Tab-separated table of C-alpha atoms and ligand atoms in Angstrom:
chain	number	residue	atom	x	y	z
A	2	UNK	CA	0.000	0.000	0.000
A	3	UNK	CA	1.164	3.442	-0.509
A	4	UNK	CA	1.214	6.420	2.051
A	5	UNK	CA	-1.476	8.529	1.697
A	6	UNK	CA	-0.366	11.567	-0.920
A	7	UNK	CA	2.220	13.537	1.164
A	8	UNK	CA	3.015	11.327	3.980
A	9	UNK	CA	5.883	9.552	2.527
A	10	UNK	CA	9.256	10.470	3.689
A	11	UNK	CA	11.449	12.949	1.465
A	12	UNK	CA	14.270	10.728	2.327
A	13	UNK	CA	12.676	7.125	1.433
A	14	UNK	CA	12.558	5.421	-1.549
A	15	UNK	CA	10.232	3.941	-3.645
A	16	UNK	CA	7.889	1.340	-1.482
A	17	UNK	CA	9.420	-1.018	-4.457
A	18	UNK	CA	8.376	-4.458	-2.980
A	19	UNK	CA	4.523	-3.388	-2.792
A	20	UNK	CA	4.092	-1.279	-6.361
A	21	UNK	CA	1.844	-2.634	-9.007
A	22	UNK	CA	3.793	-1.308	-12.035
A	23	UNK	CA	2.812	-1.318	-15.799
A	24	UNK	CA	5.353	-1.065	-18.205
A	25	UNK	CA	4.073	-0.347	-21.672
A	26	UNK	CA	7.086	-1.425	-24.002
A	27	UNK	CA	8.577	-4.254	-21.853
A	28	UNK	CA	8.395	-7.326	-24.044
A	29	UNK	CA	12.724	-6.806	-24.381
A	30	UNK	CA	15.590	-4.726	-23.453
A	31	UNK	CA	15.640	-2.137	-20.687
A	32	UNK	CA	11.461	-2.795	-20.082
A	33	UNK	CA	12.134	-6.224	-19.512
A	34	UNK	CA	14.633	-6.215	-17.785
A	35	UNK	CA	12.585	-3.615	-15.128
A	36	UNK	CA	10.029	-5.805	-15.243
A	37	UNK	CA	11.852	-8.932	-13.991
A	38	UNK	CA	13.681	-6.773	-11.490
A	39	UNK	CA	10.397	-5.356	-9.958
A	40	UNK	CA	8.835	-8.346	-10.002
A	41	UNK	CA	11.804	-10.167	-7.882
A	42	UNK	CA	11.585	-7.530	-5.428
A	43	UNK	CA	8.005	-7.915	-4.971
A	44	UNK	CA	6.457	-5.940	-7.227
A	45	UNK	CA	3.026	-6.990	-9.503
A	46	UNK	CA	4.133	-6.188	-12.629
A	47	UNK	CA	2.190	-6.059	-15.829
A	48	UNK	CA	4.363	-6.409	-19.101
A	49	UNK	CA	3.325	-4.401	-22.178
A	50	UNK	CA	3.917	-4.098	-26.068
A	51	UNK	CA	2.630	-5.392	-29.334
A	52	UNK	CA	4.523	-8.635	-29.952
A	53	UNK	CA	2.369	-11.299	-28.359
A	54	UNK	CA	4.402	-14.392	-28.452
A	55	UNK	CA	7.184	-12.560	-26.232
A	56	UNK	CA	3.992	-11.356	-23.918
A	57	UNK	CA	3.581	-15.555	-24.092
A	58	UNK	CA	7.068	-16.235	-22.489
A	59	UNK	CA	6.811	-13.562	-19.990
A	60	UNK	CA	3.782	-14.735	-19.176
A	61	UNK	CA	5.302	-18.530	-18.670
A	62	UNK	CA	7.582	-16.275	-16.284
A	63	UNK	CA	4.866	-15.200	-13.846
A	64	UNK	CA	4.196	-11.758	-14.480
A	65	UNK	CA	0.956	-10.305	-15.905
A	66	UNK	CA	0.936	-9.234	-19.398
A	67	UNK	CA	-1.450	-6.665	-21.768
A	68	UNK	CA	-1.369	-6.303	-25.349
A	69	UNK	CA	-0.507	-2.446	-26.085
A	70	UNK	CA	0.383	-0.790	-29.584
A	71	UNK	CA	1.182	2.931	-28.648
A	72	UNK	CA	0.587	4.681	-31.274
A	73	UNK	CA	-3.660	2.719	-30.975
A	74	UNK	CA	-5.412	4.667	-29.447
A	75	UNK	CA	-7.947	2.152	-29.434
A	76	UNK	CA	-4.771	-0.238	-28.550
A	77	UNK	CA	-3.994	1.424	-25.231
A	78	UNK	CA	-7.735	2.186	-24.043
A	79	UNK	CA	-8.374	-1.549	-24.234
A	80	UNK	CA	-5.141	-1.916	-22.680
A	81	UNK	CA	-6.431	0.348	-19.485
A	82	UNK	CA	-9.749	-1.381	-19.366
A	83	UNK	CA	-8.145	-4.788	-19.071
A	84	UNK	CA	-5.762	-3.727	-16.459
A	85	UNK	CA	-7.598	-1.442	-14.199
A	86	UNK	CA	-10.308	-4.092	-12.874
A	87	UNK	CA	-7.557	-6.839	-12.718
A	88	UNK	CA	-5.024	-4.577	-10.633
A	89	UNK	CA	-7.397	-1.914	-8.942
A	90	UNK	CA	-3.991	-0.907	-6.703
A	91	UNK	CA	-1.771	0.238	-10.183
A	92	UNK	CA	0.234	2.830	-8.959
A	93	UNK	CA	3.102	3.228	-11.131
A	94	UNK	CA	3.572	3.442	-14.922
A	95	UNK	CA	6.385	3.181	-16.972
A	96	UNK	CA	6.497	4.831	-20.284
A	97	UNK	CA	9.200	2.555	-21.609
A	98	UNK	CA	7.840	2.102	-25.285
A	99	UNK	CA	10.607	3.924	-27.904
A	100	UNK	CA	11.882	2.807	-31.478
A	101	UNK	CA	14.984	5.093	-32.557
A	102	UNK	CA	15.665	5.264	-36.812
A	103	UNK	CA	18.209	6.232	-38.354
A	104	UNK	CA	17.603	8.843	-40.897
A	105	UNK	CA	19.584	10.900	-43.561
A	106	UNK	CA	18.077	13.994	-44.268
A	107	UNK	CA	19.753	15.214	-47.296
A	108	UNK	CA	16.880	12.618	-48.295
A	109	UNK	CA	13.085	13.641	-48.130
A	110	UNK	CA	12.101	10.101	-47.385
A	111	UNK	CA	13.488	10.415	-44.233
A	112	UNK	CA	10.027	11.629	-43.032
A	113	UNK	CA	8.060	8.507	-42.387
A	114	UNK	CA	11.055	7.562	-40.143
A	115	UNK	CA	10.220	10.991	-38.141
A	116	UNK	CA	6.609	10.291	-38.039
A	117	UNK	CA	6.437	7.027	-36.746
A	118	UNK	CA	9.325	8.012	-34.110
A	119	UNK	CA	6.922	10.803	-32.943
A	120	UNK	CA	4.008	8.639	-32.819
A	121	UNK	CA	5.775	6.305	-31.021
A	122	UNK	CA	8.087	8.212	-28.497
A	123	UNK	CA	6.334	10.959	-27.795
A	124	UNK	CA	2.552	10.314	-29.027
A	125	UNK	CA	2.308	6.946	-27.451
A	126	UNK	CA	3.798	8.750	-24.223
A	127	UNK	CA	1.253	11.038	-23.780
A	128	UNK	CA	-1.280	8.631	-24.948
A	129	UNK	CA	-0.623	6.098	-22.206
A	130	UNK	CA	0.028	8.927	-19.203
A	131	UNK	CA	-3.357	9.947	-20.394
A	132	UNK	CA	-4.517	6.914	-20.223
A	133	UNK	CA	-3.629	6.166	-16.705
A	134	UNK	CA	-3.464	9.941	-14.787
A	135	UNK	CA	-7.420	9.926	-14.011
A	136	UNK	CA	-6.965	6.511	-11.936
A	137	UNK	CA	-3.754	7.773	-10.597
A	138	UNK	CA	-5.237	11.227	-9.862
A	139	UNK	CA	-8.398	9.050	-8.279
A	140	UNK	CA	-6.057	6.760	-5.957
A	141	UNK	CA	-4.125	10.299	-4.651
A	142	UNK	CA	-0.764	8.521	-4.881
A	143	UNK	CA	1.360	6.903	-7.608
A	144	UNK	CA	4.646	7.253	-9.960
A	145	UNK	CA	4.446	7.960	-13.858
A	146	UNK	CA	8.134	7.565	-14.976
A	147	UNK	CA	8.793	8.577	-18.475
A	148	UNK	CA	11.939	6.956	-20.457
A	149	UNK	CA	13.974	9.341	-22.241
A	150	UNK	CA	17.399	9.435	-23.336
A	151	UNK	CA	21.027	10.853	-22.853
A	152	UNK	CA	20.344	11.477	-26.754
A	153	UNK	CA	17.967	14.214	-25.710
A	154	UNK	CA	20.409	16.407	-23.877
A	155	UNK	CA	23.452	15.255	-26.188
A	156	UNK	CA	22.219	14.761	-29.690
A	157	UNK	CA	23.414	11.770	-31.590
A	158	UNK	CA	23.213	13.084	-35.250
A	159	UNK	CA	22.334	10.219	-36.989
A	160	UNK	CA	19.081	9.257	-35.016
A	161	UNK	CA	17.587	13.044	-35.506
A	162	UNK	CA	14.117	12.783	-34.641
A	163	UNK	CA	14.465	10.236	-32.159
A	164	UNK	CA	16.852	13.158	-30.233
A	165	UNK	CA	13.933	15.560	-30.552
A	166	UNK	CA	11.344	12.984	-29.444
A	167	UNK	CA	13.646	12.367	-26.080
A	168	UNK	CA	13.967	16.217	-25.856
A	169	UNK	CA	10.397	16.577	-25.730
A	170	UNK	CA	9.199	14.085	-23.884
A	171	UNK	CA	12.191	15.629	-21.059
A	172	UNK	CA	10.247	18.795	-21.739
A	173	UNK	CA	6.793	17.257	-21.261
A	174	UNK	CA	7.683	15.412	-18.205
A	175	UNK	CA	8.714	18.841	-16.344
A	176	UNK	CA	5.516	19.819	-17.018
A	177	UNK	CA	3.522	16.908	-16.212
A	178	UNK	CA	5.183	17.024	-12.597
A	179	UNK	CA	4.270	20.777	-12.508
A	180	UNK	CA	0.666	20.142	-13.858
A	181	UNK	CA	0.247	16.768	-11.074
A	182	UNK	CA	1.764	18.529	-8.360
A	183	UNK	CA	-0.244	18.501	-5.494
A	184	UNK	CA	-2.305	15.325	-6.379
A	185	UNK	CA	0.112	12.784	-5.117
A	186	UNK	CA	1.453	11.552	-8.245
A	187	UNK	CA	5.313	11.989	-8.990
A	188	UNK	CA	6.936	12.249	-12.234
A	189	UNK	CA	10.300	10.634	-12.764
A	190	UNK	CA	12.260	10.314	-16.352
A	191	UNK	CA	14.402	7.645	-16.729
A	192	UNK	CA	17.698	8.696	-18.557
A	193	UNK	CA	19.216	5.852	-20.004
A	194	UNK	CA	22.721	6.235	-21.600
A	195	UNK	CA	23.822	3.945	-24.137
A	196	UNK	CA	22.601	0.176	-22.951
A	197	UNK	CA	24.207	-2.678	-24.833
A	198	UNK	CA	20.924	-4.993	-24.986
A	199	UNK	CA	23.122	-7.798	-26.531
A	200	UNK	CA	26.790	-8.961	-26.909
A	201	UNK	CA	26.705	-8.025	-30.201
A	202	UNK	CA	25.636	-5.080	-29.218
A	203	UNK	CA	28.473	-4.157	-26.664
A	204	UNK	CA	30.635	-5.063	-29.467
A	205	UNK	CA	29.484	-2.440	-31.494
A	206	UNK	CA	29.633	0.151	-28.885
A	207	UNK	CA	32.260	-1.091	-26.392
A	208	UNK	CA	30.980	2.140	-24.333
A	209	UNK	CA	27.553	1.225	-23.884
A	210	UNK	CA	26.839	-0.476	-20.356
A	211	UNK	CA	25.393	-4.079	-19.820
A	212	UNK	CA	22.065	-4.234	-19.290
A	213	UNK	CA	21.744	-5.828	-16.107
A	214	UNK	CA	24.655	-3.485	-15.161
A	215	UNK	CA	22.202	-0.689	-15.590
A	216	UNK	CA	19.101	-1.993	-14.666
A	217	UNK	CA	20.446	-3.079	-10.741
A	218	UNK	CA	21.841	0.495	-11.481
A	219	UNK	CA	18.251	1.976	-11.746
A	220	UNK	CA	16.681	-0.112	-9.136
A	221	UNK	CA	19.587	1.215	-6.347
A	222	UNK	CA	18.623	4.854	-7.491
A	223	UNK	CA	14.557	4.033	-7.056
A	224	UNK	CA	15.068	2.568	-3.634
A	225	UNK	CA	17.406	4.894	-2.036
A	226	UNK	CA	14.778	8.018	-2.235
A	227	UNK	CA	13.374	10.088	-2.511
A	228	UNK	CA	12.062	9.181	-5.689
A	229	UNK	CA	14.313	11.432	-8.325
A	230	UNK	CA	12.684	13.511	-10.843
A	231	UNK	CA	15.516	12.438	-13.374
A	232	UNK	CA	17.044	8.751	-12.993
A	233	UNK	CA	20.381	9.297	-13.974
A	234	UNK	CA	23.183	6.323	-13.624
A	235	UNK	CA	27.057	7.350	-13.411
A	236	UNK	CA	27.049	6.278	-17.424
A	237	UNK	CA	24.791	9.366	-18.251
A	238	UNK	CA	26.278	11.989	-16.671
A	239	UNK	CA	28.706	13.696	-19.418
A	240	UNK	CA	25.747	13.440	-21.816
A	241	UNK	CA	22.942	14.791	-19.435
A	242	UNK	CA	25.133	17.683	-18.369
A	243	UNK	CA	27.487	18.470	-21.390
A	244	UNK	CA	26.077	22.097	-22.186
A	245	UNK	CA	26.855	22.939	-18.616
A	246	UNK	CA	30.177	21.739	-18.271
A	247	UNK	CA	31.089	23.192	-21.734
A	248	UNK	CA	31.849	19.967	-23.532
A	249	UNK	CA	28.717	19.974	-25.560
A	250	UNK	CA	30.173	20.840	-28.996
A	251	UNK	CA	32.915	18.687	-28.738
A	252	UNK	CA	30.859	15.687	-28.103
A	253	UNK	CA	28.420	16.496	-30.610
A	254	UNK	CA	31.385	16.702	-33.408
A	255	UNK	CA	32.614	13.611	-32.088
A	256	UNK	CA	29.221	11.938	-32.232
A	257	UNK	CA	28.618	13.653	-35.852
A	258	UNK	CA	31.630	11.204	-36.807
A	259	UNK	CA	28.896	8.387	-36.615
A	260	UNK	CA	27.048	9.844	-39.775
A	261	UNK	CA	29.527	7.827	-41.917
A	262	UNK	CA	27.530	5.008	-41.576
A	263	UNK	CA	24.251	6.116	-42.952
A	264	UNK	CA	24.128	3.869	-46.259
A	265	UNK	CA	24.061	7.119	-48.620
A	266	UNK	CA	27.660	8.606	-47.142
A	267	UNK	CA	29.395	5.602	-46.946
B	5	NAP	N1	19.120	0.720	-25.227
B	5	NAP	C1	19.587	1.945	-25.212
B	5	NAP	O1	20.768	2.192	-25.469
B	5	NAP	C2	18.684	3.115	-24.841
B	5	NAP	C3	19.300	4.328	-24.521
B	5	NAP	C4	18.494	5.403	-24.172
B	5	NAP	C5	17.108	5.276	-24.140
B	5	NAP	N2	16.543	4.076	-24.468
B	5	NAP	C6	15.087	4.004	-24.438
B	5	NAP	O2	14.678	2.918	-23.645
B	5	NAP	C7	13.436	2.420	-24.103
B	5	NAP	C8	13.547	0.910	-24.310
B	5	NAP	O3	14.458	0.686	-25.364
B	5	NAP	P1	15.329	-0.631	-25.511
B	5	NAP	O4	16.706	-0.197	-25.825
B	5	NAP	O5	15.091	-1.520	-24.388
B	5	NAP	O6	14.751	-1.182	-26.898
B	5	NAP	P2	13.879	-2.436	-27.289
B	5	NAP	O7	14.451	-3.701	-26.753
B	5	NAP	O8	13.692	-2.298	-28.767
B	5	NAP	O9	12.497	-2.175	-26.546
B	5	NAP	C9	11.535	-1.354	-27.047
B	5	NAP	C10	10.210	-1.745	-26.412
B	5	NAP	O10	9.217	-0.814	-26.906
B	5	NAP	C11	8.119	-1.556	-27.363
B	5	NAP	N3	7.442	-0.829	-28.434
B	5	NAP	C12	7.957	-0.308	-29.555
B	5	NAP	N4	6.980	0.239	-30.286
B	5	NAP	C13	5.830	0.058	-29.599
B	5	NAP	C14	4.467	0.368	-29.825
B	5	NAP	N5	4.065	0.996	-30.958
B	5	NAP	N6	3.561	0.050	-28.893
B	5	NAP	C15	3.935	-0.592	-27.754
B	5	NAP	N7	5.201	-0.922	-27.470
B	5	NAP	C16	6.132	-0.612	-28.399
B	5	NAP	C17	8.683	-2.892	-27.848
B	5	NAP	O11	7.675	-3.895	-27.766
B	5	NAP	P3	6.868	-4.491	-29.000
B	5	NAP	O12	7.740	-4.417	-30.207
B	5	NAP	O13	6.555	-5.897	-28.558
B	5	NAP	O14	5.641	-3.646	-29.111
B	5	NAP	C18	9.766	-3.152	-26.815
B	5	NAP	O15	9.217	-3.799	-25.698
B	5	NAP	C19	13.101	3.199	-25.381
B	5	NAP	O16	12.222	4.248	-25.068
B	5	NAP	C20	14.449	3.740	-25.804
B	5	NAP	O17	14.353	4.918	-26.560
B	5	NAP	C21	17.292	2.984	-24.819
């Protein structure tokens, strides 16, 4: 059970062995890897995404699962009406659904690239936090955390629109905990850095952290409270702070470096 709104210590945590979480977007990679950790600390967690044969296997696994296309609205508000009378107590919902494209745009037909990434990253965000806010707003207590990026604050020119969909969902989030405040709900953005979801992966990008390096990562930073408005591991902190410690533009030429590998430069 949570604390009524307001009654929770500044210094605690999140009550992380009693939440009943849904993650929209955790069939693989960082949402899955939440999931299971939430769930092994106690949390009722309810899986979400499109792909139903991986909503199968987590199923197999123990945790509740919904079927959830983002960018539906239809999708999500069956979704919500599934959920709610199956877990009355939801209290906390992740945002965690994202696809990131690369795109050239010397080339026009970059732009279905940039519309599906805004329907997905930052539509679908606001579509499921509207989804949910009324029965948060109604139980007076609960967590929305929204999953953005170290992209947002550091661009990483070859993924354009997927930067400005982090940016903005960063921007949206500030004023979602602005709008909420007072009704018991906080609003916490997950910051991920680069997370190697595979060995292949890491091999690529040597830089980018292990995912279950990074997800015990997350869970120390939601336990030991109170609950941050931005999640931010060690691995994030040159890119979430660049512009302020005046090495923005040299990362971002460094990072431009990367546009050699869109098909048309190489
Ligand atoms: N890995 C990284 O380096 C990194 C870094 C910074 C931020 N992030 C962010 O972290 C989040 C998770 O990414 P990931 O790296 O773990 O990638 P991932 O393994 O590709 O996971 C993406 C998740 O989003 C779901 N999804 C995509 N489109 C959806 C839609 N239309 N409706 C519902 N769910 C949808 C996918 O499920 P279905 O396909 O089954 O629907 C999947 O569960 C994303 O928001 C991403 O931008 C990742």
């Amino acid at each position: 059970m949570l604390p009524p709104a307001g009654e929770q210590a500044e210094t605690e945590g999140m009550d992380i062995p009693s939440r009943t979480v849904f993650i929209a977007g955790a069939t693989t990679g960082i949402g899955l890897e939440l999931a299971r950790r939430f769930a092994a600390a106690g949390s009722t967690v309810i899986a979400g995404g499109r792909r139903t044969g991986l909503l199968g296997k987590i199923a197999d696994e123990g945790l509740a699962t919904a079927v959830i296309d983002v960018t539906d609205q239809a999708s999500i508000d069956r979704a919500r009406d599934t959920i709610l009378p199956s877990h009355p107590g939801l209290d906390t919902i992740i945002t965690m659904s994202g696809i990131g494209i690369p795109e050239d745009l010397r080339d026009p037909a970059h732009f279905s690239a940039a519309e599906q990434t805004i329907d997905t990253n930052l539509l679908g965000t606001i579509r499921v936090i509207d989804a949910f806010t009324p029965h948060l707003i109604g139980r007076g207590a609960g967590t929305i955390i929204t999953v953005t990026s170290g992209i947002g604050f550091l661009p990483f020119p070859v993924m354009p629109t997927y930067a400005a969909s982090k940016a903005a969902v960063h921007a949206y989030s500030e004023a979602l905990r602005a709008q909420l405040d007072g009704t018991g709900i906080d609003v916490s953005e997950l910051i991920p850095p680069a997370v190697a979801l595979t060995p292949e992966a890491k091999q690529r990008n040597p830089h980018a952290l292990d995912l279950a390096d990074f997800g015990a990562e997350v869970m120390d930073l939601l336990a030991t409270g109170p609950t941050p408005h931005e999640i931010l591991v060690k691995g994030v902190l040159m890119h979430r702070w660049a512009e302020r410690d005046g090495t923005y533009h040299e990362l971002v030429a460094q990072r431009s470096q990367a546009l050699a590998m869109l098909p048309s430069r190489r």
